[in-house]
CSV table of C-alpha atoms in Angstrom, one decimal:
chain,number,residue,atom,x,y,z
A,1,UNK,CA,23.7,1.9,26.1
A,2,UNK,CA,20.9,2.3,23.9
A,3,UNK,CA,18.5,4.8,23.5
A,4,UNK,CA,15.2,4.2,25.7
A,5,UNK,CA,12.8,5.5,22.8
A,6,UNK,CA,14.4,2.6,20.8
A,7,UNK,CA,12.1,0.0,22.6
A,8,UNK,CA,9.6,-2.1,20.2
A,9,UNK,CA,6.3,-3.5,21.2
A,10,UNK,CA,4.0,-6.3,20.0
A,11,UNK,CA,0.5,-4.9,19.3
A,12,UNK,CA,-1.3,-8.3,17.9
A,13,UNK,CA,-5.3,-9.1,18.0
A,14,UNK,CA,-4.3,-11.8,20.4
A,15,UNK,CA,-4.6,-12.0,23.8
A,16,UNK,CA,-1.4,-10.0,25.6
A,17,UNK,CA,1.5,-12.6,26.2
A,18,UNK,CA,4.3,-11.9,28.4
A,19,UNK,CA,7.3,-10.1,28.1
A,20,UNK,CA,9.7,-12.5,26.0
A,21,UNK,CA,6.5,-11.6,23.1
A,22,UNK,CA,8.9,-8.1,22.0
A,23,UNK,CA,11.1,-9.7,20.7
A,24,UNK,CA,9.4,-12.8,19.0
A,25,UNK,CA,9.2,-12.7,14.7
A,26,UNK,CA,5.2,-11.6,14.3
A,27,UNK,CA,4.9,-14.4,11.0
A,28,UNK,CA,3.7,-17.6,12.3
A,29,UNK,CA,5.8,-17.2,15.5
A,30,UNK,CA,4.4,-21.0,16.6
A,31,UNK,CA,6.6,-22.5,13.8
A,32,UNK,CA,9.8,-21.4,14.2
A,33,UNK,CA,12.2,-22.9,16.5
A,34,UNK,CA,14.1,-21.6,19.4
A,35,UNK,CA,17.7,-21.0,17.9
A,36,UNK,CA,15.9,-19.1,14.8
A,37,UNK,CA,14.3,-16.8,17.1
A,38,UNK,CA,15.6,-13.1,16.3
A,39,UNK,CA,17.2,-11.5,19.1
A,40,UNK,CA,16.7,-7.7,17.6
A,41,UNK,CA,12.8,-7.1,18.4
A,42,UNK,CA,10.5,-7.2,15.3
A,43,UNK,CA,9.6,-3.4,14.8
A,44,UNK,CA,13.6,-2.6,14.9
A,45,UNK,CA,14.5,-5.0,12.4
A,46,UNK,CA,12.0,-4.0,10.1
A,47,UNK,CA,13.0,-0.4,11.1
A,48,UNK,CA,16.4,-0.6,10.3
A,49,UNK,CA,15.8,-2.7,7.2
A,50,UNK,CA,13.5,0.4,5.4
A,51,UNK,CA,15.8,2.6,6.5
A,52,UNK,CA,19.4,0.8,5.6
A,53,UNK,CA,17.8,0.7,1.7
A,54,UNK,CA,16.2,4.5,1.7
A,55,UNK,CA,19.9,5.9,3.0
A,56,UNK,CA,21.7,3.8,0.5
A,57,UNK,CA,19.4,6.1,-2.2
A,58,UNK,CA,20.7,9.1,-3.7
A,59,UNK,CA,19.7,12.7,-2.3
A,60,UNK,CA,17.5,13.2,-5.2
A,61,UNK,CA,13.7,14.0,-4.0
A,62,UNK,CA,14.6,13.8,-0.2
A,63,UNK,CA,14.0,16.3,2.1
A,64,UNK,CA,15.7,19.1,2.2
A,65,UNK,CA,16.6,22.0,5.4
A,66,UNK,CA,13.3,22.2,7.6
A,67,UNK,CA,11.4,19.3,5.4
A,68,UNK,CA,9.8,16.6,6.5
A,69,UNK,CA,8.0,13.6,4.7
A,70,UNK,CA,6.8,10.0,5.6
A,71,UNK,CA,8.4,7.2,4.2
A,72,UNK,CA,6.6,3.2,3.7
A,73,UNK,CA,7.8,0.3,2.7
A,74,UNK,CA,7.4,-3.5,1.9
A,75,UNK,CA,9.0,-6.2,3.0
A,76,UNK,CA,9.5,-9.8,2.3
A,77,UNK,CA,10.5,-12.5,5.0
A,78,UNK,CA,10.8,-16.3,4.2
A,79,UNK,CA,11.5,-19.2,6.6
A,80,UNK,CA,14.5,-18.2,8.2
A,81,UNK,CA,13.1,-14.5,8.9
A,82,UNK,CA,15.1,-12.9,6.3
A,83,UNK,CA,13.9,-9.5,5.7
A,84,UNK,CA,14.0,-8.3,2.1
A,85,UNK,CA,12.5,-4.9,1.1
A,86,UNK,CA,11.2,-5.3,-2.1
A,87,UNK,CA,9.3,-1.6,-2.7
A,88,UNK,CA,9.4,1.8,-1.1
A,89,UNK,CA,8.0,5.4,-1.1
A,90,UNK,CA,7.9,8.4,0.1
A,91,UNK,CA,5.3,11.1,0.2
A,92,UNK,CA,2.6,13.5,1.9
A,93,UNK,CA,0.8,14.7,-1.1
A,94,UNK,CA,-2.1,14.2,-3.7
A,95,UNK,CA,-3.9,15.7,-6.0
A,96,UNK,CA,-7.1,17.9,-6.8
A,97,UNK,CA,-9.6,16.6,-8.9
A,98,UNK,CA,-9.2,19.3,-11.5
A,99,UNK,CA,-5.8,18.1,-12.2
A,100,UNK,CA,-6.7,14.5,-12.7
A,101,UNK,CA,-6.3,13.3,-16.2
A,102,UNK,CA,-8.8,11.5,-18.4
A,103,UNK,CA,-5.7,9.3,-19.7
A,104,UNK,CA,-4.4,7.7,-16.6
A,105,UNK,CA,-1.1,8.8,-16.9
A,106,UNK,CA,-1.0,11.1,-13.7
A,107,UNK,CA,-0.5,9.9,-9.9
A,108,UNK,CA,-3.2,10.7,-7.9
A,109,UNK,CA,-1.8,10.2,-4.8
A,110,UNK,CA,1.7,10.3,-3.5
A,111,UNK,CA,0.9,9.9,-0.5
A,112,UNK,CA,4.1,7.3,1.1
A,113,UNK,CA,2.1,4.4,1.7
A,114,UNK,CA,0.2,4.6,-2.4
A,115,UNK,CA,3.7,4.6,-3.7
A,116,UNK,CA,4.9,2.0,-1.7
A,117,UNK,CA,1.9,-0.1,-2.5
A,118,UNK,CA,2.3,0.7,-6.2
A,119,UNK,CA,6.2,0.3,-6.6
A,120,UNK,CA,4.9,-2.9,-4.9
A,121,UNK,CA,2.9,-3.4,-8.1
A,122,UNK,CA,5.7,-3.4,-10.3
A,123,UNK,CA,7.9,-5.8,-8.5
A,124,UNK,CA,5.3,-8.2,-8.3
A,125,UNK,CA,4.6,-7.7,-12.5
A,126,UNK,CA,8.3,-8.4,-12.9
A,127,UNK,CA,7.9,-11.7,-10.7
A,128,UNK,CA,5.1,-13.2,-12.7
A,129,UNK,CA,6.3,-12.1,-15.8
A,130,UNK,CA,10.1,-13.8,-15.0
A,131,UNK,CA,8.1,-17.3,-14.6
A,132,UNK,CA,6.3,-16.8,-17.6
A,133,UNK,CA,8.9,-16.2,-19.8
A,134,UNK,CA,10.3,-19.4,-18.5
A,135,UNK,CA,7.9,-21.4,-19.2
A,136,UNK,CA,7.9,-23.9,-22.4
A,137,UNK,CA,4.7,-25.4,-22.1
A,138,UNK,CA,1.9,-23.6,-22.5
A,139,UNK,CA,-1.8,-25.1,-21.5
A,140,UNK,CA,-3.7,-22.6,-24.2
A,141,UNK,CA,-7.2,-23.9,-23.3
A,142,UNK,CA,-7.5,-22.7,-19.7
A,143,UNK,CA,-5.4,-20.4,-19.5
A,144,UNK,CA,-3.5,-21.8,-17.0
A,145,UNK,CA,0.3,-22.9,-17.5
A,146,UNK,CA,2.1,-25.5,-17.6
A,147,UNK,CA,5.3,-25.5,-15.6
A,148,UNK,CA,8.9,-27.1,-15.7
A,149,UNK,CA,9.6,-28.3,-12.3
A,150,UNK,CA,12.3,-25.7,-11.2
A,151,UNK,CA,10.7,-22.8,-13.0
A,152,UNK,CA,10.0,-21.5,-9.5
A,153,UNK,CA,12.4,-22.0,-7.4
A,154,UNK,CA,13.7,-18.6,-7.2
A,155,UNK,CA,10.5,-16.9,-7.3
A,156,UNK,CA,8.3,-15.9,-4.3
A,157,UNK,CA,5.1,-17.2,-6.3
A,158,UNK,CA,3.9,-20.7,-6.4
A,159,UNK,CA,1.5,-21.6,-8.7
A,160,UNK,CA,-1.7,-22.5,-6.7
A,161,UNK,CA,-2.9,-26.1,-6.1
A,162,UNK,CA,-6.4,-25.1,-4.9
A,163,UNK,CA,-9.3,-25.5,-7.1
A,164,UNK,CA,-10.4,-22.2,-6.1
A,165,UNK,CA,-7.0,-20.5,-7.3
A,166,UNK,CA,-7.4,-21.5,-10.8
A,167,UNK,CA,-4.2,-21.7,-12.0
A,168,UNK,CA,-3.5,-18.2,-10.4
A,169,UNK,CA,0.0,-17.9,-8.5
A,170,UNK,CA,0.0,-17.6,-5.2
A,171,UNK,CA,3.5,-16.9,-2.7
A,172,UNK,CA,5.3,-19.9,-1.5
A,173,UNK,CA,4.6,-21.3,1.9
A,174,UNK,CA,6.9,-19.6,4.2
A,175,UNK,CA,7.4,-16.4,2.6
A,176,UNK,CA,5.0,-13.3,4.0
A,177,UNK,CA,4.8,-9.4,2.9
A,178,UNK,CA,4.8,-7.0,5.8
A,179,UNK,CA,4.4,-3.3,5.6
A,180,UNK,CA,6.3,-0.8,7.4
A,181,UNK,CA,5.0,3.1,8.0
A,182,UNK,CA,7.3,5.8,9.8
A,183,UNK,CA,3.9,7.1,11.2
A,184,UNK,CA,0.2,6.4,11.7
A,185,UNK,CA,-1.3,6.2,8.5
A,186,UNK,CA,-3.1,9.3,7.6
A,187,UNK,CA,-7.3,9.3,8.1
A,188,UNK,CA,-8.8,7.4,10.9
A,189,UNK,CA,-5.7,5.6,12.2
A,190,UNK,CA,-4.5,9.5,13.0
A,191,UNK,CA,-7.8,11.3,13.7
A,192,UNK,CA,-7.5,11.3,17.8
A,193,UNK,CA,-3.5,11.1,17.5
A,194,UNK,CA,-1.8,13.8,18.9
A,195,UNK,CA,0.3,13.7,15.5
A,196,UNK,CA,-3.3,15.0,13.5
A,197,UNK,CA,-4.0,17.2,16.2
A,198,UNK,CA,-0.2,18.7,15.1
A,199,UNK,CA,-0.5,18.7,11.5
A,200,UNK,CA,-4.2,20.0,11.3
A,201,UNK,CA,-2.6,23.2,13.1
A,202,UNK,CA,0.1,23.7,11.2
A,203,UNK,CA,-0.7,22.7,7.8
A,204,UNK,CA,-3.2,24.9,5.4
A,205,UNK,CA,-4.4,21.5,4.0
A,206,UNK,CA,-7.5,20.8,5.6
A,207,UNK,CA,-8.9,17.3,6.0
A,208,UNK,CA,-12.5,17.8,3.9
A,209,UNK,CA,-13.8,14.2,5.8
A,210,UNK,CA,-16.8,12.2,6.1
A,211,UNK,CA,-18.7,13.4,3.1
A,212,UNK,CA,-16.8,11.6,0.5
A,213,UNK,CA,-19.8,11.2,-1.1
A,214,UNK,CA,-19.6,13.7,-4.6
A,215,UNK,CA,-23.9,13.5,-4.3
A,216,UNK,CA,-23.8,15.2,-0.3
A,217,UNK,CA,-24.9,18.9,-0.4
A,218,UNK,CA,-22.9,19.6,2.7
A,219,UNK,CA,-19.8,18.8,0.8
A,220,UNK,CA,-20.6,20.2,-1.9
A,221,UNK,CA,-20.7,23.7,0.4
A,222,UNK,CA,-17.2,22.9,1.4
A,223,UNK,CA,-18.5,21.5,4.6
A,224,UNK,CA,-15.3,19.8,6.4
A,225,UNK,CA,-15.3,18.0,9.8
A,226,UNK,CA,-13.5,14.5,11.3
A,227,UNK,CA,-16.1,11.7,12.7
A,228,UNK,CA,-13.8,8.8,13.3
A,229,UNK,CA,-14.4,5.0,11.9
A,230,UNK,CA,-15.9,6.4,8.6
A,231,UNK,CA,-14.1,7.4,5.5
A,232,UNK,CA,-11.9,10.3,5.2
A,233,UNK,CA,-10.9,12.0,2.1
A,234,UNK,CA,-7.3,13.7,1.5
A,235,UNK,CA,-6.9,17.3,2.0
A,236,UNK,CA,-5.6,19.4,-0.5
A,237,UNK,CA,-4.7,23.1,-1.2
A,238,UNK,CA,-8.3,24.6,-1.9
A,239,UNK,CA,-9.1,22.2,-4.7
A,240,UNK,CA,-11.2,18.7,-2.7
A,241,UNK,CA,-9.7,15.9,-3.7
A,242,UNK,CA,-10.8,12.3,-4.8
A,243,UNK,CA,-8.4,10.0,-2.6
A,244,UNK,CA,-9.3,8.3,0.5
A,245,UNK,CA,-6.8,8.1,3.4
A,246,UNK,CA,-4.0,5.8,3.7
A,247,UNK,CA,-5.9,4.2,6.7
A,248,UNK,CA,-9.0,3.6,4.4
A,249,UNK,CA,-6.8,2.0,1.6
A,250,UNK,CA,-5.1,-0.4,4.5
A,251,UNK,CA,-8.4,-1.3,5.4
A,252,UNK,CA,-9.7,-2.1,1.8
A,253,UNK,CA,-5.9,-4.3,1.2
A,254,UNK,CA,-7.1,-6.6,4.4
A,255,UNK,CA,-10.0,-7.6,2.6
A,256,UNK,CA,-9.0,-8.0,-0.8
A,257,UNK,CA,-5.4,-7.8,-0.8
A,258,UNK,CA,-2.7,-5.7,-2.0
A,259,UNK,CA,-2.3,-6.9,-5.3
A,260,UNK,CA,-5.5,-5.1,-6.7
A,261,UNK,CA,-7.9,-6.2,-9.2
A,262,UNK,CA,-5.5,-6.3,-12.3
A,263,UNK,CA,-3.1,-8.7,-11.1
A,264,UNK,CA,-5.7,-10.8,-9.6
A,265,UNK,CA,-6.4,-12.2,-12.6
A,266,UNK,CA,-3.1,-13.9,-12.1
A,267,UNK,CA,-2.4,-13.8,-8.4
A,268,UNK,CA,-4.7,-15.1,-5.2
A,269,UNK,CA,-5.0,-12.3,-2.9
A,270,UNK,CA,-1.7,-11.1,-1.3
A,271,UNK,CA,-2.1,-10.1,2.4
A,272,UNK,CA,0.3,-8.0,4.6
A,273,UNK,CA,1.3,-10.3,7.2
A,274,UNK,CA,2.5,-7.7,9.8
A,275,UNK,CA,2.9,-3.4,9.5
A,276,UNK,CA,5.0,-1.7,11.5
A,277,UNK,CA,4.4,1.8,12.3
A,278,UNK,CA,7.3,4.3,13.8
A,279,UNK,CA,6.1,6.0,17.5
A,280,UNK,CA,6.3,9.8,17.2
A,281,UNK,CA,7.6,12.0,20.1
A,282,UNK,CA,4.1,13.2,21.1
A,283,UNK,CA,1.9,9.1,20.5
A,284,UNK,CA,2.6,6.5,23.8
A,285,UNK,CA,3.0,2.9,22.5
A,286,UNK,CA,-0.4,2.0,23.9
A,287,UNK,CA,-2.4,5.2,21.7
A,288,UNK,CA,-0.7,4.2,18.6
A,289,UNK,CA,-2.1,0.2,19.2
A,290,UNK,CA,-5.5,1.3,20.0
A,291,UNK,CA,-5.6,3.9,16.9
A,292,UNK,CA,-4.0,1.0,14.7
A,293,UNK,CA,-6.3,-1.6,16.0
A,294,UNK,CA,-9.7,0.2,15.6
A,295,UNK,CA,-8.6,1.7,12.4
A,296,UNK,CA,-7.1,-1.9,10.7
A,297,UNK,CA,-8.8,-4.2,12.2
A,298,UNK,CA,-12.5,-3.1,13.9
A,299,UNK,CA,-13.7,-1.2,11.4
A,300,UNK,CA,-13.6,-4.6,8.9
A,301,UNK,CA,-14.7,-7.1,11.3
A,302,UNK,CA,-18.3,-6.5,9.7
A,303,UNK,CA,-17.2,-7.8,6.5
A,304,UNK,CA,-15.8,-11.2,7.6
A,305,UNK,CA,-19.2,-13.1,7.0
A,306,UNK,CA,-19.7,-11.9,3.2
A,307,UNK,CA,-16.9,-12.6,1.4
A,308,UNK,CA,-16.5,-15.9,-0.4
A,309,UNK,CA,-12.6,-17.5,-0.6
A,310,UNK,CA,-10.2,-16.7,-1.3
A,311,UNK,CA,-11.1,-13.5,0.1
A,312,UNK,CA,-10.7,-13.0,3.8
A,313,UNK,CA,-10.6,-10.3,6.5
A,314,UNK,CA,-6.8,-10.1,7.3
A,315,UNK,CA,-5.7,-9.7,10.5
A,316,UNK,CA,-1.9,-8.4,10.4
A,317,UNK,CA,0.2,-8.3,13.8
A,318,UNK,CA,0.8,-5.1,14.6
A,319,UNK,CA,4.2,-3.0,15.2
A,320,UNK,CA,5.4,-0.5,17.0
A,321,UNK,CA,8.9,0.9,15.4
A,322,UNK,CA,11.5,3.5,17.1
A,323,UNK,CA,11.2,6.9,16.9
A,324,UNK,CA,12.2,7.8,12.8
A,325,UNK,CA,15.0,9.9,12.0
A,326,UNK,CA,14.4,14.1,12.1
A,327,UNK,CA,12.9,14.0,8.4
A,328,UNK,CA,10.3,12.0,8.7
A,329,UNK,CA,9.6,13.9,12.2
A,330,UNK,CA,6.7,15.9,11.6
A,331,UNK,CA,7.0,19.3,14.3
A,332,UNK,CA,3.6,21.1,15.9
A,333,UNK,CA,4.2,24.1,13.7
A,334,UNK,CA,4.9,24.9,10.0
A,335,UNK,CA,7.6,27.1,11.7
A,336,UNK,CA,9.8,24.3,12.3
A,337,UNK,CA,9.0,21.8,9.7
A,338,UNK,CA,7.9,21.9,6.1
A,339,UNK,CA,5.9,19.0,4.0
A,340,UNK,CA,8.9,17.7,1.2
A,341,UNK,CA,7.1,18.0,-2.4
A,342,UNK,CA,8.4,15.2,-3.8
A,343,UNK,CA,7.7,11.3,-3.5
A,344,UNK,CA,10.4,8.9,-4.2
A,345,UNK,CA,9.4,5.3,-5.5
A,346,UNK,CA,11.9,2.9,-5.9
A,347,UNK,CA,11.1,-0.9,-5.7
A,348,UNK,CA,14.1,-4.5,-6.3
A,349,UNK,CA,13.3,-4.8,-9.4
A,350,UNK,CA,14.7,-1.9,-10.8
A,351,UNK,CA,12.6,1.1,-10.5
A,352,UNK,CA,13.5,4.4,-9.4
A,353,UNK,CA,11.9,7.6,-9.9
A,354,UNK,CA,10.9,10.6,-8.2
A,355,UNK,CA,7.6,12.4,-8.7
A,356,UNK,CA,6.2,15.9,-7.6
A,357,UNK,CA,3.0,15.0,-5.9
A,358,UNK,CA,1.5,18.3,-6.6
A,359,UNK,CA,1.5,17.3,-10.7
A,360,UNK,CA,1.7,13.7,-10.2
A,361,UNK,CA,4.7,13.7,-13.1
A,362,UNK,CA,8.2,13.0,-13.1
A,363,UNK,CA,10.0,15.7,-10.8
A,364,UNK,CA,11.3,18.0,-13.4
A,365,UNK,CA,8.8,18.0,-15.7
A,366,UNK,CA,8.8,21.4,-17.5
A,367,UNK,CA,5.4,23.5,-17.6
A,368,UNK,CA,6.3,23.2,-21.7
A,369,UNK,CA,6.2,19.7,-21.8
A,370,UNK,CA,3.9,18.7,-19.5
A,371,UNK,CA,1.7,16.6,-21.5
A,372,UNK,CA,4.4,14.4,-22.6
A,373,UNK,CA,4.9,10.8,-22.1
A,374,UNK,CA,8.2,11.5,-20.8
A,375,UNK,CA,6.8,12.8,-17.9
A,376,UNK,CA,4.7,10.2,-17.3
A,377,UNK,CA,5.8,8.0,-14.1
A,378,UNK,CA,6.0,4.4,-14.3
A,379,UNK,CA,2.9,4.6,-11.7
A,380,UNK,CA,0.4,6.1,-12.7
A,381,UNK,CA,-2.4,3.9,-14.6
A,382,UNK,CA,-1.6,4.1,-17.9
A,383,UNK,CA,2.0,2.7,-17.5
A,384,UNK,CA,0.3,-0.2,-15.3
A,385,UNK,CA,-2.1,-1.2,-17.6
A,386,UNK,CA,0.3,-1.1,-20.2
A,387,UNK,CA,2.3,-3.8,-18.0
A,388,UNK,CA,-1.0,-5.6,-17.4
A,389,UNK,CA,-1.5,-6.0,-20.9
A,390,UNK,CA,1.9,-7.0,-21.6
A,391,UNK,CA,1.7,-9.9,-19.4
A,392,UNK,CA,-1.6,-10.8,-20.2
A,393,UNK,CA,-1.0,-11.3,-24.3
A,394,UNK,CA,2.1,-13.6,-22.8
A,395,UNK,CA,0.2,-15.7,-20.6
A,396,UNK,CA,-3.1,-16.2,-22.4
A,397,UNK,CA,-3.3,-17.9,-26.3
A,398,UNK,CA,-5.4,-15.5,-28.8
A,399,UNK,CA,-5.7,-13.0,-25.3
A,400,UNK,CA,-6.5,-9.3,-27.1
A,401,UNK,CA,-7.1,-7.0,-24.2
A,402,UNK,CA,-5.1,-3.6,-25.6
A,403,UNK,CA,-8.3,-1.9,-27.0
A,404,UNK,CA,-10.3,-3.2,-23.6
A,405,UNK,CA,-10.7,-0.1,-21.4
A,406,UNK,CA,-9.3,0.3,-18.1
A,407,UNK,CA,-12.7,0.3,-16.4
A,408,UNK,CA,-13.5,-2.9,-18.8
A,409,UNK,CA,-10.1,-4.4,-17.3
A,410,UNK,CA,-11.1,-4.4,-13.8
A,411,UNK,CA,-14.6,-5.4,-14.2
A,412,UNK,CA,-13.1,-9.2,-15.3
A,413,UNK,CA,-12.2,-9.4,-12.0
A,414,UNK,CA,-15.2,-10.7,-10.8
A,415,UNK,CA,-14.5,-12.6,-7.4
A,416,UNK,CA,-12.3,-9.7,-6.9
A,417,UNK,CA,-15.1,-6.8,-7.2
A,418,UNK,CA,-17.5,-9.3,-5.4
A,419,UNK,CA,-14.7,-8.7,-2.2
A,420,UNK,CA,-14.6,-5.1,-3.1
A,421,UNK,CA,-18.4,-4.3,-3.0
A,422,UNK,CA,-19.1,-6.0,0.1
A,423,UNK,CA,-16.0,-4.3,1.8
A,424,UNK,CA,-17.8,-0.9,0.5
A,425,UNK,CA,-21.1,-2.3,1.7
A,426,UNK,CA,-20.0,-2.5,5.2
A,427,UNK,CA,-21.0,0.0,7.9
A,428,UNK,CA,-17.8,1.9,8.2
A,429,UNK,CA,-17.1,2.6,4.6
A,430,UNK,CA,-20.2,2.6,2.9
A,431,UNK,CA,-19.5,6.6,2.2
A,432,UNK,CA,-16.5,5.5,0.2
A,433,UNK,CA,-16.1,7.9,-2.7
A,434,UNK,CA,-17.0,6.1,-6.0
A,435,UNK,CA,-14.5,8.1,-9.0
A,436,UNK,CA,-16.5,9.0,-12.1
A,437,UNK,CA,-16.5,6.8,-14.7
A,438,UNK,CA,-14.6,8.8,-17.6
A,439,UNK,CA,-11.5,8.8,-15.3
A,440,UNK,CA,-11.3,5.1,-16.2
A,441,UNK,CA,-11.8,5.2,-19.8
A,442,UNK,CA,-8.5,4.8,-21.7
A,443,UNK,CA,-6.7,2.0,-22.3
A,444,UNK,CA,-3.3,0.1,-23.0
């Protein structure tokens, strides 16, 4: 007999439907027909996807004795509601701004869901850049390409056949990227959780919130308290930190996408279809939906009337998973549970590495040779860019873009950055912290 706690619930923007709705596919439920209907509910597949690729790691920067961590994940359905987890990560740490590097070649945030989202990155480079290296016809005047008929067919990406996508690639009809957390995101999806409640009394990394801005006195006096629907900055040991929460950086991917403004220079935006989040002991089903839906979903409404396609406010179906396994469990008090230092990021296309998110280097990265590019991971800015630039040269005739700053990179990206200021111009995250300049100043 199974385990009670092992029950899944739909949490969608819709109206409620009945009771045969737990264990209906989220993706464009309408379309599929009866016999392809899953009988394992959505939030347990997903589940027991994530977790079927993390076990099959090796032991190598998972927790150890009393730790904990949080673990994310992306996945990949297509028509038939295969699940395919294309990137994962682990991680509960960050960064202080005094050990941010000029050069780009730390991660600032290791935080589960950031190097998910970033191993994500990578696997989508790879994707792109396998089509274009299969391409033999190259239209150099538009930039755009010119394909051989089965170029594609084993790629997610399409290329697009809308004006507005410009030649960019876009994923095949059918296929949809869904994003699964073990818990609530940190920030304002957590703030009135009994999980924050936990960890703000057990950890000694306090949340320094709603003045993100670096220009507010009061934070500049170490001022620190929690006003929910605003932006929330990540804590960190003493030293404030420059990241926004996890549920601030969900928020921002419903607006303009996962893919970030690199990529979008070859991608239309990339939305997360549906994220499942595991229940912990202390949440009810219904407190984890309301936090998820103000958090993800209210807070952006404001923004649906200023962006210009193919931007959009995404709405994702939301998930509730089973209770995760004992280490990603976090306890009431530091007595019983520790915070695992390091984040693993592994994605299909290869990668896997582990960082210590205190450094934001490789894990085992000697105090000696700190600075070198060994130590470097294959996230952190510098080594994307580098990727970026890569792929770029390939795809573009007399394209020069390795002496163009990182700063300079993004700013091409108009539509992009157009999506990006008017999410920042909304009510709700208005405060969001704006990273100096010379932080963005090397190149590839």
């Amino acid at each position: 007999m199974k385990n009670p706690q092992f029950k899944c619930y739909r949490i969608d923007f819709a109206p409620k439907m009945d009771s045969r709705s737990a264990t209906i596919p989220p993706p464009e439920s309408t379309s599929w027909s009866p016999e392809k209907v899953a009988k394992q509910p959505w939030g347990e597949k997903v589940s027991a996807a994530v977790a079927s690729v993390y076990s099959s790691l090796p032991k190598k920067g998972k927790p150890q004795g009393r730790e904990v961590t949080v673990l994310a994940a992306f996945l990949l359905s297509n028509h038939s509601q295969d699940l395919k987890v294309v990137a994962l990560g682990t991680g509960t740490k960050c960064i202080g701004h005094s050990r941010r590097s000029y050069r780009g070649d730390v991660v600032n945030d290791s935080h589960a869901e950031v190097i998910a989202r970033r191993s994500l990155l990578r696997y989508l480079y790879a994707e792109i850049d396998c089509i274009t290296k299969k391409c033999v016809d190259r239209s150099r005047s538009n930039g755009s390409l010119a394909l051989q008929s089965d170029v594609t067919n084993n790629s997610i990406f399409c290329l697009s056949s809308d004006k507005l996508g410009q030649g960019k690639f876009k994923l095949k009809p059918g296929w949809q990227l869904h994003l699964f957390v073990s818990q609530l995101p940190c920030g304002d999806a957590s703030l009135n959780s009994q999980l924050f409640n936990s960890l703000s009394s057990s950890s000694s990394e306090k949340w320094s919130t709603e003045c993100v801005s670096p220009e507010d006195s009061a934070c500049q006096n170490g001022a620190s308290f929690q006003v929910t629907s605003t932006v929330q900055k990540k804590p960190g040991r003493g030293d404030t930190t420059l990241s926004v929460s996890c549920s601030d950086k969900i928020a921002r991917w419903n607006v303009v996408g996962v893919q970030g403004a690199l990529l979008s220079c070859f991608l239309e935006p990339v939305y997360i279809s549906s994220i499942t989040v595991g229940v912990s002991q202390s949440d009810s089903e219904n407190s984890v939906s309301d936090h998820l839906r103000r958090s993800l979903h209210v807070r952006i409404t404001p923004v649906s009337d200023k962006l210009m396609e193919p931007f959009q406010v995404n709405k994702p179906l939301l998930w509730v998973a089973p209770v995760p396994p004992k280490e990603f469990q976090h306890s009431e008090t530091a007595l019983e549970t520790l915070t695992c230092g390091y984040s693993i990021c592994w994605n299909n296309a290869g990668l896997h590495e582990v960082i210590l998110g205190t450094t934001g280097r490789k894990q085992g990265t000697s105090a000696k040779g700190a600075m070198s590019p060994s130590t470097e991971s294959y996230l952190c800015k510098k080594r994307l860019v580098e990727l970026f630039v890569a792929l770029k040269q390939d795809y573009s005739s007399g394209c020069s873009v390795s002496e163009i700053t990182y700063r300079e990179l993004k700013e091409k990206a108009e539509e992009y950055n157009a999506a990006s200021k008017a999410f920042k111009a909304s009510p709700h995250f208005i405060n969001w912290l704006l990273k100096p300049q010379n932080f963005e100043s090397f190149s590839g």
